[in-house]
Amino acid sequence: MTGASVSALLRQTPGVPVDLSCLDPAATPGFSGGKKRAGREVAALGDPLAELHTRLQAASTAGARDRLLLIVQGTDCSGKDGVGRHVVSLLEPMWSRSVAFVKPTEEELRHNFLWRIRKELPVAGQVAVFNRSHYEDVLVVRVHNLASPEIWQGRYEEINRFERRLAAEGVRLVKLMLHISPEVQLKRLTARLSDPTKLWKYNPGDFDERSFWPRYVDAYEVALSRCTGPDAPWYIVPADHKWYRDWAVAHLLLEALQAIGPEYPPADFDLAAERARLDGEGAVSAPPTRHAVRRA
Ligand code: AMP
Ligand code: MG
C-alpha cells in the first residue's frame, strides 16, 4: 500500500451526498496487487491486530473506556459473513463479540428499534461486530414500508444522536457498507444453489429482493448521506472482489485501533516489592537441581 490510509480513501465526507452509481464495486482503492498478495497482506496484519486488541483490553483494566464497534451492512451475498470469517477472526476472540441482527422478534418490535442494539454494545476493551444493525430500520423497513414514513423518517436523527452519544462514551464507530454489483450478487446466489454446503444460506426471498435493488440503492444513499459524521463515519468498501474487501476491512480495523492508540497500563502495585516476593519464594520452594539431588 502506498500513500493515503485506507480510511481516508474509503471514508465518506460528511455533507457530501453519496451516489453509489459513481463508485465502482470492482475497484481496489489503495491496492494494486491481486488475490494472492492481498491474502498474504491480510495474514500479515494478524499479529498487529491481535496486539492492538490486547492493548485495548489491557488499557480497559486500568479504567480506559475505549471500545470499537464495527457495523457491517450490505445486501445479501455482499460478504458480511466473509468479513467475520476472514478478518474479525484475526482479533483476540476473548474480547470480541459478533452479533447478527435478523428480522426482529415480536418482543423486539414492541420496543424502540435501538433497544436490541443497546443490549449488544461492546464493553470497554471489546470489539463488537454487528452483522446488520439499526440501519436495517431505515433500509429494509423503508424499502418494504414495514413502518410508516413518519416513523422511519425520524430515525435518521435518532441514529445520529445515538451514535454521537456512543462516541462520547468511548465507542469508536466504524461503519462499513459492502458495495457489490447486482451481477456479482446473481453469481453468488447461483453459486449457493449449486453448493450443498451453502444451501442453508439461500433464502428464496433473496432472489425476490433483487427486484427491489434500486429502492435499496436509494435507501442506502440516504442513510449513508444523512448518518455520517466525524465520530461515526461510513466507509464504502468495493466488495465485488472478496480479496480486496478483506484487505480493505483488515486495514480499516487496524487503522481504527491505531487511532485509539491503546497502551499497556503501568503496574498498579509495588513492582519491586512483588519481584522481591517472587524471588524469595523461588529461593524457598525451587525444586532441587540434579546436582543438589546427587549431593544429598
Ligand atoms: P440474513 O442476514 O441473510 O441472515 O437475513 C437477515 C434478514 O433479517 C434480512 O432479510 C434483513 O433484511 C432482516 N432484518 C434485519 N433487521 C431487520 C429489521 N430491523 N426489520 C426487518 N427485517 C430485518
Ligand atoms: Mg441472507
PDB file of N, CA and C in Angstrom, residues 178-266:
ATOM      1  N   LEU A 178     -20.722  -2.751   2.383  1.00  0.00           N
ATOM      2  CA  LEU A 178     -20.057  -3.602   1.393  1.00  0.00           C
ATOM      3  C   LEU A 178     -20.809  -3.435   0.072  1.00  0.00           C
ATOM      4  N   HIS A 179     -20.119  -2.866  -0.878  1.00  0.00           N
ATOM      5  CA  HIS A 179     -20.748  -2.424  -2.124  1.00  0.00           C
ATOM      6  C   HIS A 179     -20.489  -3.449  -3.233  1.00  0.00           C
ATOM      7  N   ILE A 180     -21.546  -4.172  -3.639  1.00  0.00           N
ATOM      8  CA  ILE A 180     -21.377  -5.125  -4.749  1.00  0.00           C
ATOM      9  C   ILE A 180     -22.310  -4.753  -5.899  1.00  0.00           C
ATOM     10  N   SER A 181     -22.017  -5.319  -7.042  1.00  0.00           N
ATOM     11  CA  SER A 181     -22.863  -5.074  -8.213  1.00  0.00           C
ATOM     12  C   SER A 181     -23.972  -6.127  -8.242  1.00  0.00           C
ATOM     13  N   PRO A 182     -25.100  -5.815  -8.889  1.00  0.00           N
ATOM     14  CA  PRO A 182     -26.163  -6.834  -8.990  1.00  0.00           C
ATOM     15  C   PRO A 182     -25.683  -8.082  -9.731  1.00  0.00           C
ATOM     16  N   GLU A 183     -24.737  -7.918 -10.666  1.00  0.00           N
ATOM     17  CA  GLU A 183     -24.240  -9.083 -11.427  1.00  0.00           C
ATOM     18  C   GLU A 183     -23.483 -10.030 -10.502  1.00  0.00           C
ATOM     19  N   VAL A 184     -22.662  -9.470  -9.647  1.00  0.00           N
ATOM     20  CA  VAL A 184     -21.899 -10.327  -8.725  1.00  0.00           C
ATOM     21  C   VAL A 184     -22.847 -10.974  -7.721  1.00  0.00           C
ATOM     22  N   GLN A 185     -23.870 -10.249  -7.301  1.00  0.00           N
ATOM     23  CA  GLN A 185     -24.817 -10.869  -6.373  1.00  0.00           C
ATOM     24  C   GLN A 185     -25.483 -12.076  -7.031  1.00  0.00           C
ATOM     25  N   LEU A 186     -25.873 -11.923  -8.308  1.00  0.00           N
ATOM     26  CA  LEU A 186     -26.535 -13.026  -9.014  1.00  0.00           C
ATOM     27  C   LEU A 186     -25.594 -14.232  -9.099  1.00  0.00           C
ATOM     28  N   LYS A 187     -24.331 -13.962  -9.401  1.00  0.00           N
ATOM     29  CA  LYS A 187     -23.344 -15.055  -9.489  1.00  0.00           C
ATOM     30  C   LYS A 187     -23.234 -15.787  -8.153  1.00  0.00           C
ATOM     31  N   ARG A 188     -23.203 -15.005  -7.075  1.00  0.00           N
ATOM     32  CA  ARG A 188     -23.028 -15.633  -5.752  1.00  0.00           C
ATOM     33  C   ARG A 188     -24.287 -16.385  -5.318  1.00  0.00           C
ATOM     34  N   LEU A 189     -25.459 -15.819  -5.646  1.00  0.00           N
ATOM     35  CA  LEU A 189     -26.703 -16.540  -5.306  1.00  0.00           C
ATOM     36  C   LEU A 189     -26.759 -17.859  -6.078  1.00  0.00           C
ATOM     37  N   THR A 190     -26.374 -17.813  -7.358  1.00  0.00           N
ATOM     38  CA  THR A 190     -26.381 -19.015  -8.189  1.00  0.00           C
ATOM     39  C   THR A 190     -25.399 -20.043  -7.628  1.00  0.00           C
ATOM     40  N   ALA A 191     -24.242 -19.568  -7.189  1.00  0.00           N
ATOM     41  CA  ALA A 191     -23.236 -20.480  -6.630  1.00  0.00           C
ATOM     42  C   ALA A 191     -23.781 -21.150  -5.367  1.00  0.00           C
ATOM     43  N   ARG A 192     -24.544 -20.408  -4.589  1.00  0.00           N
ATOM     44  CA  ARG A 192     -25.122 -21.001  -3.372  1.00  0.00           C
ATOM     45  C   ARG A 192     -26.007 -22.196  -3.721  1.00  0.00           C
ATOM     46  N   LEU A 193     -26.746 -22.058  -4.832  1.00  0.00           N
ATOM     47  CA  LEU A 193     -27.672 -23.135  -5.204  1.00  0.00           C
ATOM     48  C   LEU A 193     -26.952 -24.378  -5.691  1.00  0.00           C
ATOM     49  N   SER A 194     -25.717 -24.227  -6.148  1.00  0.00           N
ATOM     50  CA  SER A 194     -25.022 -25.418  -6.640  1.00  0.00           C
ATOM     51  C   SER A 194     -24.009 -25.946  -5.634  1.00  0.00           C
ATOM     52  N   ASP A 195     -24.067 -25.443  -4.408  1.00  0.00           N
ATOM     53  CA  ASP A 195     -23.130 -25.918  -3.386  1.00  0.00           C
ATOM     54  C   ASP A 195     -23.932 -26.398  -2.169  1.00  0.00           C
ATOM     55  N   PRO A 196     -23.933 -27.732  -1.956  1.00  0.00           N
ATOM     56  CA  PRO A 196     -24.750 -28.259  -0.843  1.00  0.00           C
ATOM     57  C   PRO A 196     -24.367 -27.662   0.512  1.00  0.00           C
ATOM     58  N   THR A 197     -23.145 -27.158   0.632  1.00  0.00           N
ATOM     59  CA  THR A 197     -22.740 -26.584   1.923  1.00  0.00           C
ATOM     60  C   THR A 197     -23.231 -25.141   2.068  1.00  0.00           C
ATOM     61  N   LYS A 198     -23.812 -24.615   0.990  1.00  0.00           N
ATOM     62  CA  LYS A 198     -24.258 -23.210   1.059  1.00  0.00           C
ATOM     63  C   LYS A 198     -25.769 -23.071   0.939  1.00  0.00           C
ATOM     64  N   LEU A 199     -26.461 -24.205   0.754  1.00  0.00           N
ATOM     65  CA  LEU A 199     -27.912 -24.121   0.554  1.00  0.00           C
ATOM     66  C   LEU A 199     -28.601 -23.463   1.745  1.00  0.00           C
ATOM     67  N   TRP A 200     -28.058 -23.709   2.929  1.00  0.00           N
ATOM     68  CA  TRP A 200     -28.687 -23.169   4.136  1.00  0.00           C
ATOM     69  C   TRP A 200     -28.673 -21.643   4.130  1.00  0.00           C
ATOM     70  N   LYS A 201     -27.777 -21.062   3.351  1.00  0.00           N
ATOM     71  CA  LYS A 201     -27.690 -19.597   3.300  1.00  0.00           C
ATOM     72  C   LYS A 201     -28.669 -19.021   2.293  1.00  0.00           C
ATOM     73  N   TYR A 202     -29.207 -19.886   1.433  1.00  0.00           N
ATOM     74  CA  TYR A 202     -30.088 -19.383   0.369  1.00  0.00           C
ATOM     75  C   TYR A 202     -31.512 -19.289   0.885  1.00  0.00           C
ATOM     76  N   ASN A 203     -32.101 -18.155   0.606  1.00  0.00           N
ATOM     77  CA  ASN A 203     -33.482 -17.948   1.006  1.00  0.00           C
ATOM     78  C   ASN A 203     -34.207 -17.503  -0.268  1.00  0.00           C
ATOM     79  N   PRO A 204     -35.268 -18.232  -0.697  1.00  0.00           N
ATOM     80  CA  PRO A 204     -35.928 -17.844  -1.951  1.00  0.00           C
ATOM     81  C   PRO A 204     -36.288 -16.359  -1.974  1.00  0.00           C
ATOM     82  N   GLY A 205     -36.516 -15.789  -0.801  1.00  0.00           N
ATOM     83  CA  GLY A 205     -36.832 -14.357  -0.731  1.00  0.00           C
ATOM     84  C   GLY A 205     -35.666 -13.491  -1.202  1.00  0.00           C
ATOM     85  N   ASP A 206     -34.432 -14.012  -1.106  1.00  0.00           N
ATOM     86  CA  ASP A 206     -33.271 -13.210  -1.528  1.00  0.00           C
ATOM     87  C   ASP A 206     -33.367 -12.864  -3.006  1.00  0.00           C
ATOM     88  N   PHE A 207     -33.876 -13.824  -3.789  1.00  0.00           N
ATOM     89  CA  PHE A 207     -33.998 -13.569  -5.225  1.00  0.00           C
ATOM     90  C   PHE A 207     -35.063 -12.490  -5.470  1.00  0.00           C
ATOM     91  N   ASP A 208     -36.184 -12.604  -4.733  1.00  0.00           N
ATOM     92  CA  ASP A 208     -37.243 -11.594  -4.884  1.00  0.00           C
ATOM     93  C   ASP A 208     -36.721 -10.198  -4.517  1.00  0.00           C
ATOM     94  N   GLU A 209     -35.839 -10.162  -3.522  1.00  0.00           N
ATOM     95  CA  GLU A 209     -35.320  -8.866  -3.080  1.00  0.00           C
ATOM     96  C   GLU A 209     -34.572  -8.143  -4.191  1.00  0.00           C
ATOM     97  N   ARG A 210     -34.062  -8.917  -5.163  1.00  0.00           N
ATOM     98  CA  ARG A 210     -33.304  -8.287  -6.253  1.00  0.00           C
ATOM     99  C   ARG A 210     -34.151  -7.288  -7.040  1.00  0.00           C
ATOM    100  N   SER A 211     -35.473  -7.539  -7.086  1.00  0.00           N
ATOM    101  CA  SER A 211     -36.306  -6.598  -7.849  1.00  0.00           C
ATOM    102  C   SER A 211     -36.433  -5.260  -7.094  1.00  0.00           C
ATOM    103  N   PHE A 212     -36.010  -5.251  -5.843  1.00  0.00           N
ATOM    104  CA  PHE A 212     -36.058  -4.004  -5.071  1.00  0.00           C
ATOM    105  C   PHE A 212     -34.695  -3.288  -5.076  1.00  0.00           C
ATOM    106  N   TRP A 213     -33.780  -3.793  -5.898  1.00  0.00           N
ATOM    107  CA  TRP A 213     -32.400  -3.265  -5.881  1.00  0.00           C
ATOM    108  C   TRP A 213     -32.364  -1.731  -5.953  1.00  0.00           C
ATOM    109  N   PRO A 214     -33.058  -1.109  -6.925  1.00  0.00           N
ATOM    110  CA  PRO A 214     -32.973   0.365  -6.998  1.00  0.00           C
ATOM    111  C   PRO A 214     -33.488   1.046  -5.730  1.00  0.00           C
ATOM    112  N   ARG A 215     -34.495   0.443  -5.118  1.00  0.00           N
ATOM    113  CA  ARG A 215     -35.017   1.072  -3.882  1.00  0.00           C
ATOM    114  C   ARG A 215     -34.020   0.909  -2.737  1.00  0.00           C
ATOM    115  N   TYR A 216     -33.318  -0.230  -2.707  1.00  0.00           N
ATOM    116  CA  TYR A 216     -32.263  -0.381  -1.687  1.00  0.00           C
ATOM    117  C   TYR A 216     -31.140   0.625  -1.924  1.00  0.00           C
ATOM    118  N   VAL A 217     -30.789   0.822  -3.193  1.00  0.00           N
ATOM    119  CA  VAL A 217     -29.726   1.797  -3.504  1.00  0.00           C
ATOM    120  C   VAL A 217     -30.139   3.169  -2.970  1.00  0.00           C
ATOM    121  N   ASP A 218     -31.392   3.567  -3.238  1.00  0.00           N
ATOM    122  CA  ASP A 218     -31.868   4.866  -2.731  1.00  0.00           C
ATOM    123  C   ASP A 218     -31.782   4.916  -1.210  1.00  0.00           C
ATOM    124  N   ALA A 219     -32.275   3.850  -0.578  1.00  0.00           N
ATOM    125  CA  ALA A 219     -32.313   3.834   0.893  1.00  0.00           C
ATOM    126  C   ALA A 219     -30.890   3.892   1.458  1.00  0.00           C
ATOM    127  N   TYR A 220     -29.965   3.157   0.833  1.00  0.00           N
ATOM    128  CA  TYR A 220     -28.565   3.212   1.290  1.00  0.00           C
ATOM    129  C   TYR A 220     -27.994   4.616   1.103  1.00  0.00           C
ATOM    130  N   GLU A 221     -28.260   5.202  -0.054  1.00  0.00           N
ATOM    131  CA  GLU A 221     -27.678   6.529  -0.305  1.00  0.00           C
ATOM    132  C   GLU A 221     -28.156   7.541   0.725  1.00  0.00           C
ATOM    133  N   VAL A 222     -29.435   7.462   1.096  1.00  0.00           N
ATOM    134  CA  VAL A 222     -29.946   8.416   2.098  1.00  0.00           C
ATOM    135  C   VAL A 222     -29.292   8.139   3.457  1.00  0.00           C
ATOM    136  N   ALA A 223     -29.240   6.875   3.844  1.00  0.00           N
ATOM    137  CA  ALA A 223     -28.656   6.547   5.159  1.00  0.00           C
ATOM    138  C   ALA A 223     -27.175   6.928   5.206  1.00  0.00           C
ATOM    139  N   LEU A 224     -26.456   6.634   4.136  1.00  0.00           N
ATOM    140  CA  LEU A 224     -25.019   6.937   4.109  1.00  0.00           C
ATOM    141  C   LEU A 224     -24.785   8.442   4.089  1.00  0.00           C
ATOM    142  N   SER A 225     -25.704   9.166   3.488  1.00  0.00           N
ATOM    143  CA  SER A 225     -25.535  10.622   3.410  1.00  0.00           C
ATOM    144  C   SER A 225     -25.958  11.300   4.710  1.00  0.00           C
ATOM    145  N   ARG A 226     -27.056  10.834   5.281  1.00  0.00           N
ATOM    146  CA  ARG A 226     -27.605  11.548   6.453  1.00  0.00           C
ATOM    147  C   ARG A 226     -26.989  11.121   7.772  1.00  0.00           C
ATOM    148  N   CYS A 227     -26.444   9.922   7.830  1.00  0.00           N
ATOM    149  CA  CYS A 227     -25.938   9.419   9.117  1.00  0.00           C
ATOM    150  C   CYS A 227     -24.434   9.239   9.074  1.00  0.00           C
ATOM    151  N   THR A 228     -23.737  10.276   8.702  1.00  0.00           N
ATOM    152  CA  THR A 228     -22.282  10.177   8.734  1.00  0.00           C
ATOM    153  C   THR A 228     -21.776  11.434   9.414  1.00  0.00           C
ATOM    154  N   GLY A 229     -20.769  11.274  10.215  1.00  0.00           N
ATOM    155  CA  GLY A 229     -20.233  12.429  10.929  1.00  0.00           C
ATOM    156  C   GLY A 229     -18.806  12.118  11.319  1.00  0.00           C
ATOM    157  N   PRO A 230     -18.109  13.110  11.869  1.00  0.00           N
ATOM    158  CA  PRO A 230     -16.694  12.887  12.195  1.00  0.00           C
ATOM    159  C   PRO A 230     -16.505  11.722  13.169  1.00  0.00           C
ATOM    160  N   ASP A 231     -17.481  11.509  14.059  1.00  0.00           N
ATOM    161  CA  ASP A 231     -17.346  10.435  15.041  1.00  0.00           C
ATOM    162  C   ASP A 231     -18.061   9.162  14.629  1.00  0.00           C
ATOM    163  N   ALA A 232     -18.737   9.183  13.492  1.00  0.00           N
ATOM    164  CA  ALA A 232     -19.489   7.999  13.068  1.00  0.00           C
ATOM    165  C   ALA A 232     -19.407   7.865  11.545  1.00  0.00           C
ATOM    166  N   PRO A 233     -18.182   7.682  11.052  1.00  0.00           N
ATOM    167  CA  PRO A 233     -18.018   7.692   9.590  1.00  0.00           C
ATOM    168  C   PRO A 233     -18.491   6.406   8.922  1.00  0.00           C
ATOM    169  N   TRP A 234     -18.934   6.559   7.694  1.00  0.00           N
ATOM    170  CA  TRP A 234     -19.237   5.417   6.836  1.00  0.00           C
ATOM    171  C   TRP A 234     -18.060   5.192   5.895  1.00  0.00           C
ATOM    172  N   TYR A 235     -17.741   3.932   5.696  1.00  0.00           N
ATOM    173  CA  TYR A 235     -16.745   3.564   4.692  1.00  0.00           C
ATOM    174  C   TYR A 235     -17.463   2.704   3.652  1.00  0.00           C
ATOM    175  N   ILE A 236     -17.371   3.081   2.409  1.00  0.00           N
ATOM    176  CA  ILE A 236     -17.967   2.260   1.351  1.00  0.00           C
ATOM    177  C   ILE A 236     -16.843   1.398   0.780  1.00  0.00           C
ATOM    178  N   VAL A 237     -16.997   0.085   0.970  1.00  0.00           N
ATOM    179  CA  VAL A 237     -15.930  -0.852   0.598  1.00  0.00           C
ATOM    180  C   VAL A 237     -16.331  -1.560  -0.700  1.00  0.00           C
ATOM    181  N   PRO A 238     -15.631  -1.309  -1.790  1.00  0.00           N
ATOM    182  CA  PRO A 238     -15.930  -2.059  -3.008  1.00  0.00           C
ATOM    183  C   PRO A 238     -15.747  -3.551  -2.718  1.00  0.00           C
ATOM    184  N   ALA A 239     -16.773  -4.353  -2.999  1.00  0.00           N
ATOM    185  CA  ALA A 239     -16.735  -5.730  -2.493  1.00  0.00           C
ATOM    186  C   ALA A 239     -17.001  -6.790  -3.562  1.00  0.00           C
ATOM    187  N   ASP A 240     -16.886  -6.407  -4.834  1.00  0.00           N
ATOM    188  CA  ASP A 240     -17.019  -7.440  -5.877  1.00  0.00           C
ATOM    189  C   ASP A 240     -15.860  -8.434  -5.803  1.00  0.00           C
ATOM    190  N   HIS A 241     -14.671  -7.936  -5.415  1.00  0.00           N
ATOM    191  CA  HIS A 241     -13.531  -8.842  -5.191  1.00  0.00           C
ATOM    192  C   HIS A 241     -13.450  -9.132  -3.698  1.00  0.00           C
ATOM    193  N   LYS A 242     -13.681 -10.398  -3.359  1.00  0.00           N
ATOM    194  CA  LYS A 242     -13.665 -10.738  -1.929  1.00  0.00           C
ATOM    195  C   LYS A 242     -12.303 -10.419  -1.307  1.00  0.00           C
ATOM    196  N   TRP A 243     -11.239 -10.658  -2.096  1.00  0.00           N
ATOM    197  CA  TRP A 243      -9.897 -10.454  -1.540  1.00  0.00           C
ATOM    198  C   TRP A 243      -9.631  -8.986  -1.261  1.00  0.00           C
ATOM    199  N   TYR A 244     -10.175  -8.084  -2.095  1.00  0.00           N
ATOM    200  CA  TYR A 244      -9.992  -6.655  -1.806  1.00  0.00           C
ATOM    201  C   TYR A 244     -10.820  -6.272  -0.580  1.00  0.00           C
ATOM    202  N   ARG A 245     -12.052  -6.769  -0.531  1.00  0.00           N
ATOM    203  CA  ARG A 245     -12.929  -6.484   0.612  1.00  0.00           C
ATOM    204  C   ARG A 245     -12.207  -6.824   1.925  1.00  0.00           C
ATOM    205  N   ASP A 246     -11.640  -8.024   1.992  1.00  0.00           N
ATOM    206  CA  ASP A 246     -10.970  -8.436   3.230  1.00  0.00           C
ATOM    207  C   ASP A 246      -9.742  -7.574   3.509  1.00  0.00           C
ATOM    208  N   TRP A 247      -8.998  -7.284   2.480  1.00  0.00           N
ATOM    209  CA  TRP A 247      -7.792  -6.466   2.618  1.00  0.00           C
ATOM    210  C   TRP A 247      -8.178  -5.090   3.170  1.00  0.00           C
ATOM    211  N   ALA A 248      -9.225  -4.498   2.573  1.00  0.00           N
ATOM    212  CA  ALA A 248      -9.629  -3.152   2.987  1.00  0.00           C
ATOM    213  C   ALA A 248     -10.164  -3.160   4.418  1.00  0.00           C
ATOM    214  N   VAL A 249     -10.982  -4.149   4.742  1.00  0.00           N
ATOM    215  CA  VAL A 249     -11.574  -4.169   6.090  1.00  0.00           C
ATOM    216  C   VAL A 249     -10.484  -4.407   7.143  1.00  0.00           C
ATOM    217  N   ALA A 250      -9.521  -5.264   6.823  1.00  0.00           N
ATOM    218  CA  ALA A 250      -8.425  -5.501   7.783  1.00  0.00           C
ATOM    219  C   ALA A 250      -7.675  -4.190   8.039  1.00  0.00           C
ATOM    220  N   HIS A 251      -7.428  -3.427   6.981  1.00  0.00           N
ATOM    221  CA  HIS A 251      -6.738  -2.139   7.172  1.00  0.00           C
ATOM    222  C   HIS A 251      -7.608  -1.144   7.934  1.00  0.00           C
ATOM    223  N   LEU A 252      -8.907  -1.128   7.655  1.00  0.00           N
ATOM    224  CA  LEU A 252      -9.781  -0.188   8.369  1.00  0.00           C
ATOM    225  C   LEU A 252      -9.798  -0.501   9.864  1.00  0.00           C
ATOM    226  N   LEU A 253      -9.832  -1.803  10.171  1.00  0.00           N
ATOM    227  CA  LEU A 253      -9.809  -2.206  11.585  1.00  0.00           C
ATOM    228  C   LEU A 253      -8.497  -1.786  12.237  1.00  0.00           C
ATOM    229  N   LEU A 254      -7.407  -2.080  11.531  1.00  0.00           N
ATOM    230  CA  LEU A 254      -6.087  -1.741  12.073  1.00  0.00           C
ATOM    231  C   LEU A 254      -5.979  -0.236  12.300  1.00  0.00           C
ATOM    232  N   GLU A 255      -6.393   0.534  11.301  1.00  0.00           N
ATOM    233  CA  GLU A 255      -6.256   1.989  11.421  1.00  0.00           C
ATOM    234  C   GLU A 255      -7.153   2.541  12.529  1.00  0.00           C
ATOM    235  N   ALA A 256      -8.319   1.930  12.728  1.00  0.00           N
ATOM    236  CA  ALA A 256      -9.200   2.396  13.812  1.00  0.00           C
ATOM    237  C   ALA A 256      -8.560   2.101  15.171  1.00  0.00           C
ATOM    238  N   LEU A 257      -7.963   0.926  15.304  1.00  0.00           N
ATOM    239  CA  LEU A 257      -7.318   0.589  16.584  1.00  0.00           C
ATOM    240  C   LEU A 257      -6.084   1.473  16.800  1.00  0.00           C
ATOM    241  N   GLN A 258      -5.361   1.735  15.710  1.00  0.00           N
ATOM    242  CA  GLN A 258      -4.187   2.617  15.843  1.00  0.00           C
ATOM    243  C   GLN A 258      -4.617   4.019  16.243  1.00  0.00           C
ATOM    244  N   ALA A 259      -5.760   4.463  15.728  1.00  0.00           N
ATOM    245  CA  ALA A 259      -6.231   5.810  16.068  1.00  0.00           C
ATOM    246  C   ALA A 259      -6.616   5.886  17.549  1.00  0.00           C
ATOM    247  N   ILE A 260      -7.141   4.801  18.084  1.00  0.00           N
ATOM    248  CA  ILE A 260      -7.432   4.785  19.530  1.00  0.00           C
ATOM    249  C   ILE A 260      -6.094   4.852  20.283  1.00  0.00           C
ATOM    250  N   GLY A 261      -5.109   4.130  19.773  1.00  0.00           N
ATOM    251  CA  GLY A 261      -3.769   4.163  20.369  1.00  0.00           C
ATOM    252  C   GLY A 261      -3.713   3.605  21.776  1.00  0.00           C
ATOM    253  N   PRO A 262      -4.276   2.422  22.018  1.00  0.00           N
ATOM    254  CA  PRO A 262      -4.277   1.907  23.394  1.00  0.00           C
ATOM    255  C   PRO A 262      -2.864   1.548  23.857  1.00  0.00           C
ATOM    256  N   GLU A 263      -2.611   1.786  25.126  1.00  0.00           N
ATOM    257  CA  GLU A 263      -1.289   1.495  25.706  1.00  0.00           C
ATOM    258  C   GLU A 263      -1.458   0.517  26.855  1.00  0.00           C
ATOM    259  N   TYR A 264      -0.460  -0.333  27.040  1.00  0.00           N
ATOM    260  CA  TYR A 264      -0.477  -1.200  28.225  1.00  0.00           C
ATOM    261  C   TYR A 264      -0.405  -0.321  29.462  1.00  0.00           C
ATOM    262  N   PRO A 265      -1.224  -0.588  30.469  1.00  0.00           N
ATOM    263  CA  PRO A 265      -1.161   0.270  31.661  1.00  0.00           C
ATOM    264  C   PRO A 265       0.044  -0.109  32.519  1.00  0.00           C
ATOM    265  N   PRO A 266       0.576   0.859  33.269  1.00  0.00           N
ATOM    266  CA  PRO A 266       1.662   0.511  34.187  1.00  0.00           C
ATOM    267  C   PRO A 266       1.104  -0.326  35.333  1.00  0.00           C
TER     268      PRO A 266
END
